[in-house]
Short mmCIF file of C-alpha atoms and ligand atoms in Angstrom, two decimals:
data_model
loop_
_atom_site.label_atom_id
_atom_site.label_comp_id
_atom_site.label_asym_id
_atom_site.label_seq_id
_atom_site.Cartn_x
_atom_site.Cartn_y
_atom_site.Cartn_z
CA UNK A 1 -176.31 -33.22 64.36
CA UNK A 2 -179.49 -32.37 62.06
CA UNK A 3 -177.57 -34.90 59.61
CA UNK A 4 -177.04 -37.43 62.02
CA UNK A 5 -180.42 -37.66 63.20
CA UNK A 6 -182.01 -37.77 59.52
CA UNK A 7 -178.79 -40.57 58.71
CA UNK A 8 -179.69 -42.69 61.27
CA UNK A 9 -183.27 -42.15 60.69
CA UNK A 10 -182.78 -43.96 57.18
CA UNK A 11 -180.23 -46.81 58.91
CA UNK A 12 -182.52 -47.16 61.34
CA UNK A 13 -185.56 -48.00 58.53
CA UNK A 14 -183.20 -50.07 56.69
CA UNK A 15 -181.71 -51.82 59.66
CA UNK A 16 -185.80 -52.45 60.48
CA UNK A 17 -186.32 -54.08 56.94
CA UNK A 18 -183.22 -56.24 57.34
CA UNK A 19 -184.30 -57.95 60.58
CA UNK A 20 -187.79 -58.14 59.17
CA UNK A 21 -186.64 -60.60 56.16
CA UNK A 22 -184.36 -61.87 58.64
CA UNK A 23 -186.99 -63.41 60.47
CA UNK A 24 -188.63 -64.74 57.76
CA UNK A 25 -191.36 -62.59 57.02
CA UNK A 26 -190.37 -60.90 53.55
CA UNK A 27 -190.88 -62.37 50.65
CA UNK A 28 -187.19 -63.09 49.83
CA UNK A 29 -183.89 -64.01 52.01
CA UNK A 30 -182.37 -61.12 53.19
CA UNK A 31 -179.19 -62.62 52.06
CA UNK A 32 -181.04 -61.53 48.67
CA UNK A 33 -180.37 -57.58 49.17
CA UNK A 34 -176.40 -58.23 49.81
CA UNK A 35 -174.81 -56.40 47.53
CA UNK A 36 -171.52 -58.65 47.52
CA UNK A 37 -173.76 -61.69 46.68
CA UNK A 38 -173.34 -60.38 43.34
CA UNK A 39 -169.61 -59.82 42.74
CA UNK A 40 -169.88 -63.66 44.69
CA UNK A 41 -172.02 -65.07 41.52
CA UNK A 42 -169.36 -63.09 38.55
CA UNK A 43 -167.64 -66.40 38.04
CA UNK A 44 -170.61 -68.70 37.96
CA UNK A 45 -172.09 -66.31 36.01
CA UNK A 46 -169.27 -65.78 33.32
CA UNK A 47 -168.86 -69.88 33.03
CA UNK A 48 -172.30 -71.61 33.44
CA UNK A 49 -173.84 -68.55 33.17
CA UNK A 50 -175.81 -69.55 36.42
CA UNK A 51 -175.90 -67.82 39.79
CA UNK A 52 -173.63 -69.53 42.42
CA UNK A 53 -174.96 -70.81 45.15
CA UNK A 54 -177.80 -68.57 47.31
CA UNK A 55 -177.24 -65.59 45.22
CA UNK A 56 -179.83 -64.45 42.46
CA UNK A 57 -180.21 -61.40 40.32
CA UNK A 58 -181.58 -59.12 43.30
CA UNK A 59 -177.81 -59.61 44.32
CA UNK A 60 -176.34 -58.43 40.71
CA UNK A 61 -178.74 -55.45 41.16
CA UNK A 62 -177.95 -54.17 44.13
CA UNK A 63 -173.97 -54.33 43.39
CA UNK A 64 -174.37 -52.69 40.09
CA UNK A 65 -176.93 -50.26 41.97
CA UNK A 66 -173.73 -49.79 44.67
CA UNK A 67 -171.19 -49.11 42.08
CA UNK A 68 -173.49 -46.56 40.26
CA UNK A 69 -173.74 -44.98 43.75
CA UNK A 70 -170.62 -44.58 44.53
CA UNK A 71 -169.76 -43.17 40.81
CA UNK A 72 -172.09 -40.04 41.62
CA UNK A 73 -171.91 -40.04 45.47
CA UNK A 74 -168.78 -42.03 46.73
CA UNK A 75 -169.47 -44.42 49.74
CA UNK A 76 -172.79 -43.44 50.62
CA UNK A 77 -173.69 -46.83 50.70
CA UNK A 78 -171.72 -47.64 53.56
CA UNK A 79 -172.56 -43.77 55.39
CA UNK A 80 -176.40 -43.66 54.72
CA UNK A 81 -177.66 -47.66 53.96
CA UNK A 82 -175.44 -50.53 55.26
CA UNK A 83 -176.46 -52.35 58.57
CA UNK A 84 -173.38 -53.40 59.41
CA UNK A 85 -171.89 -49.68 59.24
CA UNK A 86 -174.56 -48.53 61.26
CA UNK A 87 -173.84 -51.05 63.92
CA UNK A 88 -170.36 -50.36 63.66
CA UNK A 89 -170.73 -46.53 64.33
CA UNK A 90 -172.61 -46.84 67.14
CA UNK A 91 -170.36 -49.50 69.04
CA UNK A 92 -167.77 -46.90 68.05
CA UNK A 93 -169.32 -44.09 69.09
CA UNK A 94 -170.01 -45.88 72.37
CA UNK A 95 -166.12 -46.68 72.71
CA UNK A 96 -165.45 -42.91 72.27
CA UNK A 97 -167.56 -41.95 74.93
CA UNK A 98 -166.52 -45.05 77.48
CA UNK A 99 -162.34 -44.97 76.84
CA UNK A 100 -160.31 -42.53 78.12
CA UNK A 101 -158.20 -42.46 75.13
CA UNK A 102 -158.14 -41.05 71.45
CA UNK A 103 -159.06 -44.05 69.34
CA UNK A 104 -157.64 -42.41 65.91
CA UNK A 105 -155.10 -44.67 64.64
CA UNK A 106 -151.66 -43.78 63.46
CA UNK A 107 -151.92 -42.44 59.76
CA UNK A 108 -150.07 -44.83 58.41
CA UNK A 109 -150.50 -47.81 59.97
CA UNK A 110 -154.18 -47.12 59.28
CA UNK A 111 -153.23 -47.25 55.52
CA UNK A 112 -151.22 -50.32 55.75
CA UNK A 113 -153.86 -52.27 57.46
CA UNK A 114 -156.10 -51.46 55.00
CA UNK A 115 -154.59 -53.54 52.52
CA UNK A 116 -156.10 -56.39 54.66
CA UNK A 117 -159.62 -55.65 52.74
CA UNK A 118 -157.76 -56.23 49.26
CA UNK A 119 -156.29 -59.78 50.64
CA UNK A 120 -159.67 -60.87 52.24
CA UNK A 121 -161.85 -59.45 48.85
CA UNK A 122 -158.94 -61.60 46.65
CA UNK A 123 -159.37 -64.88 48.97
CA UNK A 124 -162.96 -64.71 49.38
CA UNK A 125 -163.67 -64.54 45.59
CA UNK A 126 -161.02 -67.18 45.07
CA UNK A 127 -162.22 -69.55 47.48
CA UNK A 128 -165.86 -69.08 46.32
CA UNK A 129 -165.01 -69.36 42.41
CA UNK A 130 -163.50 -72.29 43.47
CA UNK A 131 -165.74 -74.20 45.69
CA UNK A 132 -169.05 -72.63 44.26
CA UNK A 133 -170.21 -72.36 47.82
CA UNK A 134 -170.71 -69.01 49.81
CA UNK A 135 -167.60 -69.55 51.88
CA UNK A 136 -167.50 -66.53 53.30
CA UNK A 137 -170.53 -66.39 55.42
CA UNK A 138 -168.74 -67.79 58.40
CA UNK A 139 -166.65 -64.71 58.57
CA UNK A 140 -169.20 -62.30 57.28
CA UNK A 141 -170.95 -60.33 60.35
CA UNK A 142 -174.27 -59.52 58.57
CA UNK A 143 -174.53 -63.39 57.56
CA UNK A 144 -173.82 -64.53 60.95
CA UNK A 145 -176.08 -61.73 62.86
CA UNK A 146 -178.81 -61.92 60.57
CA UNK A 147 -179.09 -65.86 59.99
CA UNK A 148 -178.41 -65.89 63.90
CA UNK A 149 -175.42 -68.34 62.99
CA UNK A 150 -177.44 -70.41 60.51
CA UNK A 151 -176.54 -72.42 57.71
CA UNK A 152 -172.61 -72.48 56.69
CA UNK A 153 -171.53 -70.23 59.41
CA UNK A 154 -168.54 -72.11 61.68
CA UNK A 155 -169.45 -72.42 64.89
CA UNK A 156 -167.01 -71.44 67.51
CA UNK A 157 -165.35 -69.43 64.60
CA UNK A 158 -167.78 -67.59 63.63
CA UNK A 159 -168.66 -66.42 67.74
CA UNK A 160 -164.99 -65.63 67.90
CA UNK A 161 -164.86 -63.27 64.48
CA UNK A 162 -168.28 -61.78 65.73
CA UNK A 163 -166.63 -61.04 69.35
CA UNK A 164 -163.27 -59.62 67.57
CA UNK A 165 -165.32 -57.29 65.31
CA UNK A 166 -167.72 -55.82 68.21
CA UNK A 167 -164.51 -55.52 70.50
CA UNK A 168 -162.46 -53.98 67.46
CA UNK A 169 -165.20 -51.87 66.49
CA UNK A 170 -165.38 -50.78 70.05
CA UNK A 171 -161.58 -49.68 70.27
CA UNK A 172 -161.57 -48.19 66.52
CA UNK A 173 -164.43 -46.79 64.98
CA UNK A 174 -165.83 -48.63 61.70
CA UNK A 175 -162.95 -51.03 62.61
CA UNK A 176 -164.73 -53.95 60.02
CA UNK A 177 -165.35 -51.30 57.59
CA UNK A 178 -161.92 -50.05 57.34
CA UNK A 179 -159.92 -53.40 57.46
CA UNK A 180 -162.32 -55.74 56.19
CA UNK A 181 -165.12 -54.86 54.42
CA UNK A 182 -164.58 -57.00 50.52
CA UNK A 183 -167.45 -54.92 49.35
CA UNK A 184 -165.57 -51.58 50.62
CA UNK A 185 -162.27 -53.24 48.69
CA UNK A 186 -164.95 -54.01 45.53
CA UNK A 187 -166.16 -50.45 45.38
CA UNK A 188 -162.68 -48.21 46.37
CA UNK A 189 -161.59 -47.62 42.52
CA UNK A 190 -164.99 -46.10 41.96
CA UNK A 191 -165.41 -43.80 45.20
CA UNK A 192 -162.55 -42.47 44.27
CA UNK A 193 -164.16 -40.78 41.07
CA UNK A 194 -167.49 -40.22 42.93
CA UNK A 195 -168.85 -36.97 41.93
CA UNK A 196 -170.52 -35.19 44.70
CA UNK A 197 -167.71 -34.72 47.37
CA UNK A 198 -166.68 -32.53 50.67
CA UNK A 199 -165.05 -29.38 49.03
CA UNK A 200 -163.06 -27.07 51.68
CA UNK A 201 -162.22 -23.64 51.55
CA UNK A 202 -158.60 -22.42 53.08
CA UNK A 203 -159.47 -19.17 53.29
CA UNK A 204 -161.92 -19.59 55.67
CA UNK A 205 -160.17 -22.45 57.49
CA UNK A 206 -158.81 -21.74 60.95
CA UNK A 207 -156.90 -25.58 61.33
CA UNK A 208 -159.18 -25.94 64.35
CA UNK A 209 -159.03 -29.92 63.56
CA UNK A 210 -162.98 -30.29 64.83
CA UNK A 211 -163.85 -32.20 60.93
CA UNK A 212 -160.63 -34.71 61.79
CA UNK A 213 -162.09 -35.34 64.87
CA UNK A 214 -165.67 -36.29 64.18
CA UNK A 215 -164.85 -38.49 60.84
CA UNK A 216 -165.47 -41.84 61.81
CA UNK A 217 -162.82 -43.21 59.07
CA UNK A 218 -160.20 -40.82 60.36
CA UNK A 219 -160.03 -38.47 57.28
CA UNK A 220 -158.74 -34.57 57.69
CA UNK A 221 -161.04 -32.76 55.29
CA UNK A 222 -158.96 -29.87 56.28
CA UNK A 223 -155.90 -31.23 54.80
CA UNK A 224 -157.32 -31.65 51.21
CA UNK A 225 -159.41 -29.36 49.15
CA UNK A 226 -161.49 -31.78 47.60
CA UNK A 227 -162.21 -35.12 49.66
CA UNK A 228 -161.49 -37.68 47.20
CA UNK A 229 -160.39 -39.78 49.46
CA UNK A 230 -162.22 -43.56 48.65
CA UNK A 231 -163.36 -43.98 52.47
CA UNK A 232 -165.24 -41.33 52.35
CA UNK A 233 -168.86 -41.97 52.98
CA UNK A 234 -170.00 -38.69 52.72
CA UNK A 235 -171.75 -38.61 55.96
CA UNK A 236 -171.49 -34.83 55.96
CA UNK A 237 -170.64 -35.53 60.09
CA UNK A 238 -167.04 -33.08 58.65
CA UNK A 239 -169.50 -30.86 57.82
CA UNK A 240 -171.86 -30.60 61.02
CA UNK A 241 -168.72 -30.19 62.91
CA UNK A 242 -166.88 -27.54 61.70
CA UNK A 243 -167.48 -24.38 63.59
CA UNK A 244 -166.28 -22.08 60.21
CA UNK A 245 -169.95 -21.02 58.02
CA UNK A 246 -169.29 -22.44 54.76
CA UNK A 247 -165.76 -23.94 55.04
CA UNK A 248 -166.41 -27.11 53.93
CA UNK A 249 -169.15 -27.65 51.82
CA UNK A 250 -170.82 -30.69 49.43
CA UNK A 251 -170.46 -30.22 45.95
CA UNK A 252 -170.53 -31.92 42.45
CA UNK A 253 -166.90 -31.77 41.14
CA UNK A 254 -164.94 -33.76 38.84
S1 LIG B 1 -164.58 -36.79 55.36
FE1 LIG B 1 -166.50 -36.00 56.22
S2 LIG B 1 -168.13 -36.87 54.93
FE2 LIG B 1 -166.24 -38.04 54.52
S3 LIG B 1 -166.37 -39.80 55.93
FE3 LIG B 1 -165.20 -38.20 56.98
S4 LIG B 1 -166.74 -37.06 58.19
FE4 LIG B 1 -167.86 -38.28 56.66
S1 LIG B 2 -163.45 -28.06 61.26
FE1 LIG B 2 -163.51 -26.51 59.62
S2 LIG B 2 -162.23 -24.85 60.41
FE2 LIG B 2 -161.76 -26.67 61.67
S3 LIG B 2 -159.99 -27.64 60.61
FE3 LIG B 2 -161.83 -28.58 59.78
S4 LIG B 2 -162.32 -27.41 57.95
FE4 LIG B 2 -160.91 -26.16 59.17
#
């Protein structure tokens, strides 16, 4: 819980700064600070050598900054510094308070529909190479929160993918993140070599299931001894939950 509070302490900051330049009152977009902007400008980059579209170099930065991250520390990004997965954790957090029901989602149908974030990270970067034009903001939820459905969002479409997402992220937690999320499907390959990782002991391991349970992306920490696994955000929530002193345990492991 101490975790939590100091985790959403930061998301809370950063969720702050975002809906400060959101309403106009930084000195940049805060379209600026998305880190996908810059995998979005690699083409226009590599052939006019220009930035596409609304993206600049403060959008190269903060990808490269991501990927760097998630070399030493896995998907912290998305555990300790994305808006959107703070949002997402709370409506789900909310849904597994309100439903009656487990929300985990069958192993591996959970892995199957994650596949989706490969298609949507190949079409979006196709589409965009193509047209030069940010075409994903119409789908994107921090594009069409934060502009408040402004410029190039879709109208009725974009209200529908925003209602699907909230109601989805109600019924399954971090439901974007999980099946969606093309900067999630950009930075996979490298959270899966992230250094500093959940390590568990089996000795002292009593397969009481309590990490399983609180890990919002449905990993058993139990069931591995080092948590490579690339959805790992290392929110250390595994950790805060296990009843077992020094079962599991952060560490920096090749
Ligand atoms: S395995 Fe632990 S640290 Fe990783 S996402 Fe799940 S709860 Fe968070
Ligand atoms: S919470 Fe701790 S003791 Fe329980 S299954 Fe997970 S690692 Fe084992």
């Amino acid at each position: 819980m101490k975790t939590r509070v100091l985790r959403y302490s930061i998301l809370t900051v950063i969720l702050g700064l975002t809906i400060y330049q959101a309403l106009g009152y930084g000195k940049r977009s805060f379209e600026a600070f998305c880190p996908f902007g810059g995998m979005e400008s690699l083409w226009g980059l590599f052939r006019e050598g220009q930035y596409s579209c609304a993206t600049g170099p403060l959008n190269m930065s903060m990808l490269i900054a991501v990927i760097v991250l998630a070399l030493i520390a896995k998907k912290a990004f998305c555990g300790w510094a994305c808006p959107i997965g703070f949002l997402s954790e709370l409506i789900g957090r909310l849904g597994m308070k309100i439903l009656p029901w487990n929300s985990s989602v069958n192993p591996k149908l959970n892995s199957r529909l994650k596949l989706i974030r490969y298609v949507g990270l190949v079409l979006a970067l196709y589409f965009t190479y193509q047209t030069g034009e940010l075409i994903l903001r119409g789908y994107d939820p921090f594009y069409i929160i934060f502009s408040g459905f402004g410029h190039g969002t879709l109208g009725l479409v974009s209200v529908i993918v925003l209602v699907i997402i909230i109601i989805g992220s109600f019924l399954i937690p971090m439901f974007f993140c999980r099946y969606f999320c093309p900067l999630g499907a950009t930075i996979d390959p490298f959270s899966r070599l992230g250094l500093v990782k959940i390590v568990s002991d089996e000795d002292l391991c009593t397969e009481c299931g309590e990490c399983y349970t609180s890990c919002p992306h449905d990993i058993a920490p139990n069931e591995m001894i080092y948590i490579r696994h690339r959805d790992c955000t290392n929110c250390l929530e595994c950790i805060d939950s296990c009843p077992e002193k020094d079962c599991l345990t952060l560490k920096v492991k090749l």
